[in-house]
Tab-separated table of C-alpha atoms and ligand atoms in Angstrom:
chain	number	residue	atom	x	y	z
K	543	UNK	CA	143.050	-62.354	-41.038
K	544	UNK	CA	145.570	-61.032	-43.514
K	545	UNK	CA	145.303	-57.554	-41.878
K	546	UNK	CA	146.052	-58.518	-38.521
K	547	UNK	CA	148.902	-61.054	-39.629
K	548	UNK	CA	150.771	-57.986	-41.291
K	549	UNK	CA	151.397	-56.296	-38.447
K	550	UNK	CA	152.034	-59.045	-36.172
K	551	UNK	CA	154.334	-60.607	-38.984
K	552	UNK	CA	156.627	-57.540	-39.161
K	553	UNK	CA	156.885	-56.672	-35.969
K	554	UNK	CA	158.159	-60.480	-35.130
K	555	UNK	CA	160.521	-60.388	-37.545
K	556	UNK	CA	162.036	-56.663	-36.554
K	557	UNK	CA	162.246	-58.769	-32.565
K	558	UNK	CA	164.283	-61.417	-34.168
K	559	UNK	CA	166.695	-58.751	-35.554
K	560	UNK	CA	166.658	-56.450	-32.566
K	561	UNK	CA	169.392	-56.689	-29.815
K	562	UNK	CA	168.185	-54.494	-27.782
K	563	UNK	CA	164.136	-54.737	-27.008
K	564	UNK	CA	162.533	-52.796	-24.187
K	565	UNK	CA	158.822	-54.237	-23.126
K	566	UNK	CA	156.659	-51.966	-20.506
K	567	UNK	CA	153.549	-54.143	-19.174
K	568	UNK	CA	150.524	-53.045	-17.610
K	569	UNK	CA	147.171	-54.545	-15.959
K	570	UNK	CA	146.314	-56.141	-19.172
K	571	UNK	CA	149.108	-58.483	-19.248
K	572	UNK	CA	147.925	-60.161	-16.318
K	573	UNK	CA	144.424	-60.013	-17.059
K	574	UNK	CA	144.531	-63.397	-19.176
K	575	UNK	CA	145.384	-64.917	-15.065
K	576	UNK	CA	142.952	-63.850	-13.748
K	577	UNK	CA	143.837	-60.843	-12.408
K	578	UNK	CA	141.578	-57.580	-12.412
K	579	UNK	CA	143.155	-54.260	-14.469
K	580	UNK	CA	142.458	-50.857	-12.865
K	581	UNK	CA	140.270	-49.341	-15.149
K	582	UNK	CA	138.801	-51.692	-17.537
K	583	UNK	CA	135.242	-50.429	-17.482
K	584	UNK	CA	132.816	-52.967	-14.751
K	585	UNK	CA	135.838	-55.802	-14.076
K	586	UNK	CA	138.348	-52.998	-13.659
K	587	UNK	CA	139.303	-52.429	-9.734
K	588	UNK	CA	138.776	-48.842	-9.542
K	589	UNK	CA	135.292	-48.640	-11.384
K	590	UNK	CA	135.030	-50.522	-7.704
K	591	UNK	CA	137.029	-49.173	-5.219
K	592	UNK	CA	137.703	-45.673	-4.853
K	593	UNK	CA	141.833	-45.455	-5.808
K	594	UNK	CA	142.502	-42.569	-3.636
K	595	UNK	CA	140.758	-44.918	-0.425
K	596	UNK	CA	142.558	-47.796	-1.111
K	597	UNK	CA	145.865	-46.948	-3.044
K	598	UNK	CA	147.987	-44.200	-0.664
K	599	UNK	CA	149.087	-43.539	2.311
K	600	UNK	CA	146.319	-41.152	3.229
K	601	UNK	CA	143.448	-43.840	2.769
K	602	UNK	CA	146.145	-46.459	4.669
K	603	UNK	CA	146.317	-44.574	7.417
K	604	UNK	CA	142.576	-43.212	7.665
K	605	UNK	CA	141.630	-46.893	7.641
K	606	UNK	CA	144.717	-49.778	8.021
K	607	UNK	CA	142.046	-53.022	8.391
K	608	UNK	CA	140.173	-52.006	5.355
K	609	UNK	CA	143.194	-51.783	3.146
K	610	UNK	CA	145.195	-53.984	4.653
K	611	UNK	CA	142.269	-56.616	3.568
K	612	UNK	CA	141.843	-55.209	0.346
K	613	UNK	CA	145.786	-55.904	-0.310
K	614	UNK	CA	145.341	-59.463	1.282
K	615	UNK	CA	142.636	-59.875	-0.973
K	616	UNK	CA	144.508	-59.054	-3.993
K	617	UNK	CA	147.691	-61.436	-2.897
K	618	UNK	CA	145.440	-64.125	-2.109
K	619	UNK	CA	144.494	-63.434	-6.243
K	620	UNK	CA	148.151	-63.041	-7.115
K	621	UNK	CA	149.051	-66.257	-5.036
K	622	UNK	CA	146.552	-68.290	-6.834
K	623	UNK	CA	146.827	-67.065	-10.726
K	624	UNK	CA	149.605	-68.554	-12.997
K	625	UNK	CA	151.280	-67.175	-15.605
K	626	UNK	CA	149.930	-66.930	-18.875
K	627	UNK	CA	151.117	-67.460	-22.911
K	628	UNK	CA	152.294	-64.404	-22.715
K	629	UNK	CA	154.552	-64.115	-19.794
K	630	UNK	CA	155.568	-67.487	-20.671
K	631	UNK	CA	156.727	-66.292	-24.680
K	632	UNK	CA	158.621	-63.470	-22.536
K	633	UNK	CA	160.365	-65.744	-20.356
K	634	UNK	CA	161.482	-68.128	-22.784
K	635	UNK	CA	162.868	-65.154	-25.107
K	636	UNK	CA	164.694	-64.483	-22.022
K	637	UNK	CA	165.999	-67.792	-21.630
K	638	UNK	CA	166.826	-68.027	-25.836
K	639	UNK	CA	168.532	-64.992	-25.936
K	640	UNK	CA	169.841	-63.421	-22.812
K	641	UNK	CA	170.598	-59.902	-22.744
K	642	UNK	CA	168.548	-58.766	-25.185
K	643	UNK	CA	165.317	-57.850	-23.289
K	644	UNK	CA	164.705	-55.572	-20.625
K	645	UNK	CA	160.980	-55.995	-18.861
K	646	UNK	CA	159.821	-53.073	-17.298
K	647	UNK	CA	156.637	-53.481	-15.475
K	648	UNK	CA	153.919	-51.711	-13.539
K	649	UNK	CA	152.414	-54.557	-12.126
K	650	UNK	CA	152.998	-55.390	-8.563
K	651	UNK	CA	152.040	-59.586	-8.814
K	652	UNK	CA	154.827	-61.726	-9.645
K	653	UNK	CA	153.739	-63.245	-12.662
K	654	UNK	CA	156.792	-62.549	-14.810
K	655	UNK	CA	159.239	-63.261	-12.444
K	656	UNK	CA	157.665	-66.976	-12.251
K	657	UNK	CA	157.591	-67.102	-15.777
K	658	UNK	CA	161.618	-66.405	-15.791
K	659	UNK	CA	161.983	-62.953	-15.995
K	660	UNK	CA	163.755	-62.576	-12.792
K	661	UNK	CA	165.370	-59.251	-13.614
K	662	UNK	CA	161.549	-57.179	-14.123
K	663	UNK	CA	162.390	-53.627	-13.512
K	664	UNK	CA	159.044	-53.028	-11.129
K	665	UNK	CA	158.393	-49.572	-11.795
K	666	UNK	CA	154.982	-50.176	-9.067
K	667	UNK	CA	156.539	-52.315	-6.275
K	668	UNK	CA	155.798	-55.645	-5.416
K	669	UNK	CA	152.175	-56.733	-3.626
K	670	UNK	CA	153.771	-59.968	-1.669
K	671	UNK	CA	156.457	-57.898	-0.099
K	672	UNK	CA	155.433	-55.815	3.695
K	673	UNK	CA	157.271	-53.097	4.396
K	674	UNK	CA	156.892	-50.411	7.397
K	675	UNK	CA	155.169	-47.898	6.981
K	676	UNK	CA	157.386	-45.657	9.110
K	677	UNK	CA	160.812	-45.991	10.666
K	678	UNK	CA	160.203	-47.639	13.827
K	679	UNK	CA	159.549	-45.276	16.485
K	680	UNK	CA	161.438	-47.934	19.235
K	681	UNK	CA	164.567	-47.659	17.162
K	682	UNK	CA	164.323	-51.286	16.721
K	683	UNK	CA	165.367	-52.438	13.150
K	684	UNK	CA	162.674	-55.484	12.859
K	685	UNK	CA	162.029	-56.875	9.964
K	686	UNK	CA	158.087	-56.371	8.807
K	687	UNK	CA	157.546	-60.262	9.268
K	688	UNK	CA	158.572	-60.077	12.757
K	689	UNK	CA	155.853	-57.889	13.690
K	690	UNK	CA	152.322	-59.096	15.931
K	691	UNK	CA	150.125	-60.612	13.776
K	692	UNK	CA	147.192	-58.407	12.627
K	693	UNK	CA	145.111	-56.548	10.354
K	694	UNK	CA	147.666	-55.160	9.733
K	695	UNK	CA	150.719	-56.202	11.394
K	696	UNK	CA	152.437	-54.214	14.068
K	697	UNK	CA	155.833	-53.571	15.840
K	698	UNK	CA	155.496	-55.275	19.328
K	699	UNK	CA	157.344	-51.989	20.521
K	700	UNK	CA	155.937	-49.005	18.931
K	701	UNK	CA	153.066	-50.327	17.063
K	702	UNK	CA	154.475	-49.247	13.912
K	703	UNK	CA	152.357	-50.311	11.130
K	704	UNK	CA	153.191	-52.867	8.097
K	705	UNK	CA	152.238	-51.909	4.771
K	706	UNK	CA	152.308	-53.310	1.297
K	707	UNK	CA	155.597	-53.209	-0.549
K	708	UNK	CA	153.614	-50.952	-3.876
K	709	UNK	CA	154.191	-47.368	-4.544
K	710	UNK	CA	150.958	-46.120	-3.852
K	711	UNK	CA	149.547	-42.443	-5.881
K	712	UNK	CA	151.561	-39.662	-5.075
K	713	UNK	CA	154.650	-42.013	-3.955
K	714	UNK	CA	158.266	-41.884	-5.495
K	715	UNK	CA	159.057	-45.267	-7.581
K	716	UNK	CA	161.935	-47.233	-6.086
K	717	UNK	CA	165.450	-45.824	-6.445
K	718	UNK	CA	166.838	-46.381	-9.524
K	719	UNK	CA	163.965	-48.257	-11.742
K	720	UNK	CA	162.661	-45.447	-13.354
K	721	UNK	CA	166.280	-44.290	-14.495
K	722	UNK	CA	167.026	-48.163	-15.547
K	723	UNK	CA	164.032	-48.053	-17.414
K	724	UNK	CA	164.710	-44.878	-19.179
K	725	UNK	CA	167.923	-46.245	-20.162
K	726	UNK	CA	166.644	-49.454	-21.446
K	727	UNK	CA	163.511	-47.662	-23.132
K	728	UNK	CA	166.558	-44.861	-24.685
K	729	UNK	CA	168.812	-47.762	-26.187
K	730	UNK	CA	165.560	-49.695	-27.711
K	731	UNK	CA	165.785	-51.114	-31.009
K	732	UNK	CA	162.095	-51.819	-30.230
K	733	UNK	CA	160.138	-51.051	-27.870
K	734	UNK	CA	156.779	-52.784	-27.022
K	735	UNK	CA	153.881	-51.782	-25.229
K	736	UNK	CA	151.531	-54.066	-23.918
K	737	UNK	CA	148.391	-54.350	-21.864
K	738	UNK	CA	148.767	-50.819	-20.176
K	739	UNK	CA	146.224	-47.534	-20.433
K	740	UNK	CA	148.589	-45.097	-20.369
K	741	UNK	CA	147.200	-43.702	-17.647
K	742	UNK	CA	150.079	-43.433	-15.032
K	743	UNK	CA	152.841	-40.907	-15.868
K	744	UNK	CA	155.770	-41.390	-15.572
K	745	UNK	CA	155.392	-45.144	-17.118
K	746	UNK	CA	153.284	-43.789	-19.905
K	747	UNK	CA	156.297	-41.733	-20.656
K	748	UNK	CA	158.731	-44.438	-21.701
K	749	UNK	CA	157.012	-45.096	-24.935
K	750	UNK	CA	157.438	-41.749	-26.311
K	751	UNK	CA	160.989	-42.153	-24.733
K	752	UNK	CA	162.310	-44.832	-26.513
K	753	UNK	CA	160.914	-43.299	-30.040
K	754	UNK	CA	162.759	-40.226	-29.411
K	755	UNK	CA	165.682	-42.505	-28.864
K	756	UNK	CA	164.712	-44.022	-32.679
K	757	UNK	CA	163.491	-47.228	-31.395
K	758	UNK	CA	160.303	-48.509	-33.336
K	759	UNK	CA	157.208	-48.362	-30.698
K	760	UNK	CA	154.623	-50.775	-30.178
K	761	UNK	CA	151.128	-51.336	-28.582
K	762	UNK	CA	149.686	-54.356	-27.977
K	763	UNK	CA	146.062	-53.832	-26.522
K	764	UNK	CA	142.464	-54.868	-27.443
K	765	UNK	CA	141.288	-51.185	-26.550
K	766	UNK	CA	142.793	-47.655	-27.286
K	767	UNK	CA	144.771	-46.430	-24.741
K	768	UNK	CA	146.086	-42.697	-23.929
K	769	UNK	CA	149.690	-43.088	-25.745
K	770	UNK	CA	148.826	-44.627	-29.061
K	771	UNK	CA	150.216	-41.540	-30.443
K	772	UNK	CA	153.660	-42.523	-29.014
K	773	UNK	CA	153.076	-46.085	-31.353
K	774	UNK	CA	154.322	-46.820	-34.936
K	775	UNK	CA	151.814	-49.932	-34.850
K	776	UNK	CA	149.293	-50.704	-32.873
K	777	UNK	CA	148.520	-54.220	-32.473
K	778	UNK	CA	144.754	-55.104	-31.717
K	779	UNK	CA	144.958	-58.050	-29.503
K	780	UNK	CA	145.749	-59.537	-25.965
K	781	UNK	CA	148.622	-60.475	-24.162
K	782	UNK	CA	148.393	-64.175	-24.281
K	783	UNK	CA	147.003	-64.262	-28.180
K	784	UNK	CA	149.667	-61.779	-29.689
K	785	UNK	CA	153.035	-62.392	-27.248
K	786	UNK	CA	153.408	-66.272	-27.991
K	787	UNK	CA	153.728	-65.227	-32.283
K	788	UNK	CA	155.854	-62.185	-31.528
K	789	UNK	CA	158.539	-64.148	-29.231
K	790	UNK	CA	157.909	-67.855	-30.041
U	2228	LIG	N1	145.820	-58.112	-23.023
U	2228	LIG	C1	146.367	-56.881	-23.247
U	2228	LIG	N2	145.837	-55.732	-22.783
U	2228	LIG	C2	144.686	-55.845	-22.081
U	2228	LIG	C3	144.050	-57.072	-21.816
U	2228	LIG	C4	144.669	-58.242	-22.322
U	2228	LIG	N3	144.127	-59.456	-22.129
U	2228	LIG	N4	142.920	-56.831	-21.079
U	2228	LIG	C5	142.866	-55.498	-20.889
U	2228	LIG	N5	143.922	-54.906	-21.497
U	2228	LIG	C6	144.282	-53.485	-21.501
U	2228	LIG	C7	143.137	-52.518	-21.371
U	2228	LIG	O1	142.608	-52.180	-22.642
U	2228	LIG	C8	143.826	-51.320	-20.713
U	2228	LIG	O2	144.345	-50.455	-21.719
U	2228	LIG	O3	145.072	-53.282	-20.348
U	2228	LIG	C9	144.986	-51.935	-19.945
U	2228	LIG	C10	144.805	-51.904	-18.444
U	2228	LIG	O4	144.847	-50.552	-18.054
U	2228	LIG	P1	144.789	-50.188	-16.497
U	2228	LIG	O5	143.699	-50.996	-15.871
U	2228	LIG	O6	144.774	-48.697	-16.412
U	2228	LIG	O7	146.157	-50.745	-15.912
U	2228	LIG	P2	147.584	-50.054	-16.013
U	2228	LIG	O8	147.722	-49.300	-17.303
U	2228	LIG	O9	148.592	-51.076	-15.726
U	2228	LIG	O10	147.533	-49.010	-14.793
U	2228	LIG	C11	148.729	-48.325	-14.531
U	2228	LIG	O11	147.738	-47.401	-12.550
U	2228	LIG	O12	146.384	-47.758	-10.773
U	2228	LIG	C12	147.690	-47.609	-11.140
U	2228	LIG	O13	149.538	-48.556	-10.082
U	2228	LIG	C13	148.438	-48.880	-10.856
U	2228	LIG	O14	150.186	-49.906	-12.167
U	2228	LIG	C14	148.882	-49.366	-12.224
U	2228	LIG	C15	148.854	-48.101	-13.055
């Protein structure tokens, strides 16, 4: 469709001239794997589970089992999905021209980093990792995976609890990502969007970040989503149909 090629076609051929490209990902990107978004209405995980239950430290601690199987769940998921066309154009752009791209992401699978994007700013975390989810109350410095088996795990000492490694509502991101995303989203000579609502601030932010900073913005997404104002273009289309003829 001549409409949809326009778009598409320019904005491939302003990534072949750009030296510095910033992409933020969201849910959708991995959706193509198999892997549920938040808040795509009925498949989406929160029209499911309630967020605030499942997704902070509050609803961890009111109930570790449940969450701790929800997570196990979800990496069982992660585990078993593959990358798709579209983190697969992203890591061979990598590969093709190094140094150019910066991938931020907000998803917490590992989907990128398998398809060669080692150096994903994760701006959410990462589901396979445990962490504690409180220094250790016996002073001992264990690692998570030395803890007693369980549901979840605990230290053999103080019973200190094992978490997943995500940054759940209301928790700071990990030092330094959102201020190496800002900086990559700042120097943009094009910044794209893709497969994200817009719905989690301060991620949403970075598109309107890198236009103030005069890159040209982005959005790849079959739906609307809450920072299309932020967008030069928007692109109507998934992440495995629209990635492979942007970066191929
Ligand atoms: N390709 C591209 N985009 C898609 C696809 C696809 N195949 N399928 C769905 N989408 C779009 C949807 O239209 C929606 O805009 O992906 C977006 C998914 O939005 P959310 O489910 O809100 O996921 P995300 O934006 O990543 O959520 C942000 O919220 O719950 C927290 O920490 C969680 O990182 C997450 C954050």
């Amino acid at each position: 469709m001549a409409e949809l090629d326009d778009p598409v076609r320019d904005l491939s051929e302003r990534i072949a001239a750009a030296t510095r490209i910033c992409v933020l990902t969201g849910a959708g990107m991995s959706a193509e794997s198999g892997i549920a978004t938040f808040r795509d209405a009925l498949t989406g995980l929160w029209s499911r589970f309630d967020p605030a239950q499942l997704a902070s430290e509050e609803g961890f601690r009111a109930d570790p089992q449940l969450v701790w199987d929800w997570y196990a769940e979800r990496r069982e998921g992660v585990r078993a999905a593959q990358p798709n066309a579209g983190h697969l154009a992203l890591g061979d752009f990598a590969k093709r021209r190094p140094g150019v791209l910066t991938l931020v992401s907000q998803n917490v699978d590992d989907l990128h980093q398998r398809a060669g994007n080692a150096d994903t700013i994760r701006l959410h975390g990462d589901i396979l990792a445990d962490r504690w989810l409180e220094p250790c109350r016996c002073g001992r410095r264990r690692d998570p995976h030395e803890a007693t088996p369980g549901r979840p795990p605990r230290c053999p000492d103080c019973g200190n609890l094992v978490r997943p490694g995500v940054v759940w509502f209301g928790e700071a991101l990990p030092e330094g990502a959102l201020e190496a995303a800002e900086r990559a989203a700042r120097a943009a000579d094009v910044m794209l969007v893709v497969g994200t609502s817009g719905a989690v601030w301060p991620a949403a932010g970075l598109a309107a970040t890198a236009r103030r900073g005069g890159a040209f913005v982005a959005i790849v997404n079959p739906h609307a989503s809450e920072i299309d104002g932020a967008a030069h273009v928007l692109v109507p289309g998934t992440a495995a149909q629209v990635l492979p003829r942007l970066f191929g």
